[in-house]
């Protein structure tokens, strides 16, 4: 009886196993017979709805999976009614039913995920949370809240960034203690003019048409090449509007502030066009202490045309033009004049190819600089150093990006042909250069960890070779905690003037000569930081950094020439280190945002032990923004920024506390009135120029926005 019962049980088990095997082996096959191709795009629910790359998309029943490409697109076989699961590092998991053949999926970023868009290697756009670097992105709202018409007026409000003037009338932004030629300034990923002739001035960079301004802190030569030694400032212009808009802005205020701007934009079928023109003027020059006859006037034009030839191919063309005049007293009743003229632009094609994205871009630039003197308010032809110095550049980029499993790969090559003409200032009056660069970068997602590694090699016909590697990691410890670390090497190639400059000032008794044997400056940077979100809307960030610089180029006295003049020559001698800690707290609710930031900087010349000129040890900022629905929408922004004392030559530049504010009131549809003030308390500490005096201004913005 027991044997019969045992036999019966065994028979039942065999039947159940057979049924289970049928379910395991046959049902998926049956399901796959009814499966359909589901296509979709995964984007971030945040600013710009940026595509989420290498997100894992899984059909739960069958286990089939796919990953999104560079555009956030995916293709997956799934049966109707099947559950689809979407996972991506830094985002909340989402599930939905495969009810249609085309899906648009928005993922909610985790509280620690920074979802603002930033440009990376090969001109590809990613979110800031997909990079281990320290990145600050100023949005269009941030620019409007500051009422800033030029980039320097906006960037100097960020802790860790300081504005430093340089003769004769230029200003630059220092990132973590490194400024001028060691900070690369770009418009849509292309360099602003003036770098080759050492005529950098970030005050020329208008915020007109800006969609955002990206600030990368630390060496970024893998992504951008030379000059990205201390960091990068990249102004990204807005895309054409999807419906017709025509908008004008005017402002007027103290210190001779006058400005106006006009924008016209629309999309006609597959073609989008945006045109921006503007004019701005001030009776102050940022780097000049005088205020009697000073003038800074800039005219700007920026255009953007984008053509969608098909779902696979897109074209873009961006021209930019700028003209600036600066005037200031130089003594004995004379005024100095600087005229800068720039024309530049690029043409780009993007094409989906072999599961990835191919980008080809050509860029051209022409720039002219002229300095003159005169007794009146207008320059005189042939006065002082009236010969023009001219720059020209042409470069091409081919880059390819592709998702491969858990890897996001970028690779490309860039070729540049550059030259300057500087009569009587450079040996032979002109010099040319050819640069070839090859780069590659991999971002590898392993569960809650993102690993990055990349390198760029640069070869120049003028200054030799440079290799720039970088490695980084991001770890999503838990939804509320995210840590990151990055190690990178940056370099700055010697400029044309440093290599070939020849200039004699007999009255002053000296001669400057170039040095064709100069080597590129280099920097190794290490950063470690993290983000903690203890409660909804509240975030805290902390980051430590160290930059060690070698082969810094400095001008040294090397003796006398045959005429008895002192000879100065550029040589690789200096070493420096900048290190510090940045901390910030941010709280945001539906209508109110409060932020606090602090940066401690220790910037030292390692040969002398002295603090680098103009570098304040302490900088801080507090800002609050409030929004109301009354009066057609009202916004109030108030910020306080503190810059500590810093050495500047033979003096100590005093600490500076500036209180800035602006109120914007919506008068009617597409019209806004603004009233603002900078340096409300009219602080004028030692070493700060007249351009930083209190300024009250009023503005009006209005236009027509078509509905679509």
CSV table of N, CA and C in Angstrom, one decimal, residues 423-504:
chain,number,residue,atom,x,y,z
A,423,UNK,N,52.1,93.4,-36.0
A,423,UNK,CA,53.3,94.2,-36.5
A,423,UNK,C,54.1,94.8,-35.4
A,424,UNK,N,55.4,94.7,-35.6
A,424,UNK,CA,56.4,95.2,-34.6
A,424,UNK,C,56.4,94.6,-33.3
A,425,UNK,N,55.5,93.6,-33.0
A,425,UNK,CA,55.4,93.0,-31.7
A,425,UNK,C,55.9,91.6,-31.7
A,426,UNK,N,55.9,90.9,-32.9
A,426,UNK,CA,56.2,89.5,-32.9
A,426,UNK,C,57.3,89.4,-34.0
A,427,UNK,N,58.2,88.5,-33.8
A,427,UNK,CA,59.3,88.3,-34.8
A,427,UNK,C,58.7,87.9,-36.1
A,428,UNK,N,59.0,88.6,-37.2
A,428,UNK,CA,58.4,88.3,-38.5
A,428,UNK,C,57.0,88.9,-38.6
A,429,UNK,N,56.5,89.6,-37.6
A,429,UNK,CA,55.2,90.3,-37.6
A,429,UNK,C,54.0,89.3,-37.6
A,430,UNK,N,54.2,88.0,-37.9
A,430,UNK,CA,53.1,87.0,-37.8
A,430,UNK,C,53.6,85.7,-37.5
A,431,UNK,N,52.7,84.8,-37.0
A,431,UNK,CA,53.1,83.4,-36.7
A,431,UNK,C,51.9,82.6,-36.8
A,432,UNK,N,52.1,81.3,-37.2
A,432,UNK,CA,51.0,80.4,-37.4
A,432,UNK,C,51.2,79.1,-36.6
A,433,UNK,N,50.2,78.3,-36.4
A,433,UNK,CA,50.2,77.1,-35.6
A,433,UNK,C,49.2,76.1,-36.2
A,434,UNK,N,49.5,74.8,-36.1
A,434,UNK,CA,48.6,73.7,-36.4
A,434,UNK,C,48.6,72.8,-35.2
A,435,UNK,N,47.3,72.5,-34.8
A,435,UNK,CA,47.1,71.6,-33.6
A,435,UNK,C,46.2,70.5,-34.0
A,436,UNK,N,46.6,69.2,-33.7
A,436,UNK,CA,45.8,68.0,-33.9
A,436,UNK,C,45.6,67.4,-32.5
A,437,UNK,N,44.3,67.1,-32.2
A,437,UNK,CA,43.9,66.6,-30.9
A,437,UNK,C,43.0,65.3,-31.1
A,438,UNK,N,43.3,64.3,-30.3
A,438,UNK,CA,42.5,63.1,-30.3
A,438,UNK,C,42.1,62.8,-28.9
A,439,UNK,N,40.8,62.5,-28.7
A,439,UNK,CA,40.3,62.3,-27.4
A,439,UNK,C,39.3,61.1,-27.3
A,440,UNK,N,39.2,60.5,-26.2
A,440,UNK,CA,38.3,59.4,-25.9
A,440,UNK,C,37.9,59.4,-24.5
A,441,UNK,N,36.6,59.0,-24.2
A,441,UNK,CA,36.1,59.0,-22.8
A,441,UNK,C,35.1,57.8,-22.7
A,442,UNK,N,35.1,57.2,-21.5
A,442,UNK,CA,34.2,56.1,-21.3
A,442,UNK,C,33.5,56.4,-19.9
A,443,UNK,N,32.2,56.2,-19.9
A,443,UNK,CA,31.4,56.3,-18.6
A,443,UNK,C,30.7,55.0,-18.4
A,444,UNK,N,31.0,54.3,-17.4
A,444,UNK,CA,30.6,52.9,-17.1
A,444,UNK,C,29.8,52.8,-15.9
A,445,UNK,N,28.5,52.4,-16.1
A,445,UNK,CA,27.6,52.3,-14.9
A,445,UNK,C,27.6,50.8,-14.4
A,446,UNK,N,27.8,50.7,-13.1
A,446,UNK,CA,27.8,49.4,-12.5
A,446,UNK,C,26.9,49.5,-11.2
A,447,UNK,N,25.6,49.2,-11.4
A,447,UNK,CA,24.7,49.3,-10.3
A,447,UNK,C,24.5,50.8,-9.9
A,448,UNK,N,24.9,51.1,-8.7
A,448,UNK,CA,24.7,52.5,-8.2
A,448,UNK,C,26.0,53.3,-8.3
A,449,UNK,N,27.0,52.8,-9.1
A,449,UNK,CA,28.3,53.5,-9.3
A,449,UNK,C,28.5,53.8,-10.8
A,450,UNK,N,28.9,55.1,-11.0
A,450,UNK,CA,29.3,55.5,-12.3
A,450,UNK,C,30.8,55.7,-12.3
A,451,UNK,N,31.6,55.1,-13.2
A,451,UNK,CA,33.0,55.3,-13.3
A,451,UNK,C,33.3,55.9,-14.7
A,452,UNK,N,34.2,56.9,-14.7
A,452,UNK,CA,34.6,57.6,-15.9
A,452,UNK,C,36.1,57.6,-16.1
A,453,UNK,N,36.5,57.5,-17.3
A,453,UNK,CA,38.0,57.5,-17.6
A,453,UNK,C,38.1,58.1,-19.0
A,454,UNK,N,39.1,59.0,-19.2
A,454,UNK,CA,39.2,59.6,-20.5
A,454,UNK,C,40.6,60.2,-20.7
A,455,UNK,N,41.0,60.5,-21.9
A,455,UNK,CA,42.3,61.1,-22.2
A,455,UNK,C,42.2,61.9,-23.5
A,456,UNK,N,43.1,62.9,-23.6
A,456,UNK,CA,43.2,63.7,-24.8
A,456,UNK,C,44.7,63.9,-25.0
A,457,UNK,N,45.1,63.7,-26.3
A,457,UNK,CA,46.5,64.0,-26.7
A,457,UNK,C,46.4,65.2,-27.7
A,458,UNK,N,47.3,66.1,-27.4
A,458,UNK,CA,47.4,67.3,-28.3
A,458,UNK,C,48.8,67.5,-28.8
A,459,UNK,N,48.8,67.8,-30.1
A,459,UNK,CA,50.1,67.9,-30.8
A,459,UNK,C,50.1,69.2,-31.6
A,460,UNK,N,51.1,70.1,-31.3
A,460,UNK,CA,51.2,71.4,-32.0
A,460,UNK,C,52.5,71.5,-32.8
A,461,UNK,N,52.4,72.2,-33.9
A,461,UNK,CA,53.6,72.5,-34.7
A,461,UNK,C,54.4,73.6,-34.0
A,462,UNK,N,53.9,74.3,-33.0
A,462,UNK,CA,54.6,75.4,-32.4
A,462,UNK,C,55.2,75.1,-31.0
A,463,UNK,N,54.4,74.3,-30.2
A,463,UNK,CA,54.9,74.1,-28.8
A,463,UNK,C,55.0,72.7,-28.4
A,464,UNK,N,54.8,71.7,-29.3
A,464,UNK,CA,55.0,70.3,-28.9
A,464,UNK,C,53.8,69.5,-28.6
A,465,UNK,N,53.9,68.7,-27.6
A,465,UNK,CA,52.8,67.7,-27.3
A,465,UNK,C,52.3,67.8,-25.8
A,466,UNK,N,51.1,67.4,-25.6
A,466,UNK,CA,50.6,67.3,-24.2
A,466,UNK,C,49.6,66.2,-24.1
A,467,UNK,N,49.6,65.5,-23.0
A,467,UNK,CA,48.6,64.4,-22.8
A,467,UNK,C,47.9,64.7,-21.5
A,468,UNK,N,46.5,64.6,-21.5
A,468,UNK,CA,45.7,65.0,-20.4
A,468,UNK,C,44.7,63.8,-20.1
A,469,UNK,N,45.0,63.1,-19.0
A,469,UNK,CA,44.1,62.0,-18.6
A,469,UNK,C,43.1,62.5,-17.5
A,470,UNK,N,42.1,61.7,-17.2
A,470,UNK,CA,41.2,62.0,-16.1
A,470,UNK,C,40.5,60.7,-15.7
A,471,UNK,N,40.2,60.5,-14.4
A,471,UNK,CA,39.4,59.4,-13.9
A,471,UNK,C,38.5,59.9,-12.9
A,472,UNK,N,37.3,59.4,-12.8
A,472,UNK,CA,36.3,59.8,-11.8
A,472,UNK,C,35.3,58.8,-11.4
A,473,UNK,N,34.6,59.0,-10.3
A,473,UNK,CA,33.6,58.1,-9.9
A,473,UNK,C,32.5,58.8,-9.2
A,474,UNK,N,31.2,58.3,-9.4
A,474,UNK,CA,30.1,58.8,-8.7
A,474,UNK,C,29.4,57.6,-8.0
A,475,UNK,N,29.0,57.7,-6.8
A,475,UNK,CA,28.4,56.6,-6.0
A,475,UNK,C,27.1,57.1,-5.4
A,476,UNK,N,26.0,56.5,-5.9
A,476,UNK,CA,24.7,56.8,-5.3
A,476,UNK,C,24.5,55.9,-4.1
A,477,UNK,N,25.0,56.4,-2.9
A,477,UNK,CA,25.1,55.6,-1.7
A,477,UNK,C,23.6,55.2,-1.3
A,478,UNK,N,22.7,56.1,-1.3
A,478,UNK,CA,21.3,55.9,-1.1
A,478,UNK,C,20.6,57.0,-1.7
A,479,UNK,N,19.2,56.9,-1.8
A,479,UNK,CA,18.5,58.0,-2.6
A,479,UNK,C,18.9,59.4,-2.1
A,480,UNK,N,19.2,59.6,-0.8
A,480,UNK,CA,19.5,60.9,-0.2
A,480,UNK,C,20.9,61.3,-0.2
A,481,UNK,N,21.8,60.4,-0.5
A,481,UNK,CA,23.3,60.6,-0.4
A,481,UNK,C,24.0,60.2,-1.7
A,482,UNK,N,24.8,61.1,-2.2
A,482,UNK,CA,25.6,60.9,-3.4
A,482,UNK,C,27.0,61.5,-3.2
A,483,UNK,N,28.0,60.7,-3.5
A,483,UNK,CA,29.4,61.2,-3.4
A,483,UNK,C,30.1,61.1,-4.7
A,484,UNK,N,31.1,61.9,-4.9
A,484,UNK,CA,31.8,61.9,-6.2
A,484,UNK,C,33.3,62.2,-5.9
A,485,UNK,N,34.2,61.8,-6.8
A,485,UNK,CA,35.6,62.0,-6.8
A,485,UNK,C,36.1,62.1,-8.2
A,486,UNK,N,37.1,62.9,-8.4
A,486,UNK,CA,37.7,63.1,-9.7
A,486,UNK,C,39.2,63.5,-9.6
A,487,UNK,N,40.0,62.9,-10.5
A,487,UNK,CA,41.4,63.2,-10.6
A,487,UNK,C,41.6,63.6,-12.1
A,488,UNK,N,42.2,64.7,-12.4
A,488,UNK,CA,42.3,65.1,-13.8
A,488,UNK,C,43.6,66.0,-13.9
A,489,UNK,N,44.2,65.9,-15.1
A,489,UNK,CA,45.3,66.7,-15.5
A,489,UNK,C,44.9,67.7,-16.6
A,490,UNK,N,45.3,68.9,-16.4
A,490,UNK,CA,45.0,70.0,-17.4
A,490,UNK,C,46.3,70.6,-17.9
A,491,UNK,N,46.2,71.3,-19.0
A,491,UNK,CA,47.4,72.0,-19.5
A,491,UNK,C,47.0,73.3,-20.2
A,492,UNK,N,48.0,74.2,-20.3
A,492,UNK,CA,47.8,75.4,-21.0
A,492,UNK,C,49.0,75.6,-21.9
A,493,UNK,N,48.7,75.6,-23.2
A,493,UNK,CA,49.8,75.8,-24.2
A,493,UNK,C,50.3,77.3,-24.1
A,494,UNK,N,51.6,77.5,-24.3
A,494,UNK,CA,52.2,78.8,-24.3
A,494,UNK,C,51.5,79.6,-25.4
A,495,UNK,N,51.2,80.9,-25.2
A,495,UNK,CA,50.6,81.7,-26.2
A,495,UNK,C,51.5,82.1,-27.3
A,496,UNK,N,51.0,82.7,-28.4
A,496,UNK,CA,51.9,83.2,-29.4
A,496,UNK,C,52.8,84.2,-28.9
A,497,UNK,N,52.3,85.1,-28.1
A,497,UNK,CA,53.1,86.2,-27.6
A,497,UNK,C,54.2,85.7,-26.7
A,498,UNK,N,53.9,84.7,-25.8
A,498,UNK,CA,54.9,84.2,-24.9
A,498,UNK,C,56.0,83.5,-25.7
A,499,UNK,N,55.6,82.9,-26.9
A,499,UNK,CA,56.6,82.2,-27.7
A,499,UNK,C,57.4,83.2,-28.6
A,500,UNK,N,56.8,84.2,-29.2
A,500,UNK,CA,57.4,85.0,-30.2
A,500,UNK,C,57.4,86.5,-30.0
A,501,UNK,N,57.0,86.9,-28.8
A,501,UNK,CA,56.8,88.4,-28.5
A,501,UNK,C,58.2,89.1,-28.6
A,502,UNK,N,58.3,90.2,-29.3
A,502,UNK,CA,59.5,91.0,-29.4
A,502,UNK,C,59.0,92.5,-29.3
A,503,UNK,N,59.5,93.2,-28.3
A,503,UNK,CA,59.0,94.5,-28.1
A,503,UNK,C,60.1,95.3,-27.3
A,504,UNK,N,60.4,96.5,-27.8
A,504,UNK,CA,61.4,97.4,-27.2
A,504,UNK,C,60.7,98.7,-26.7
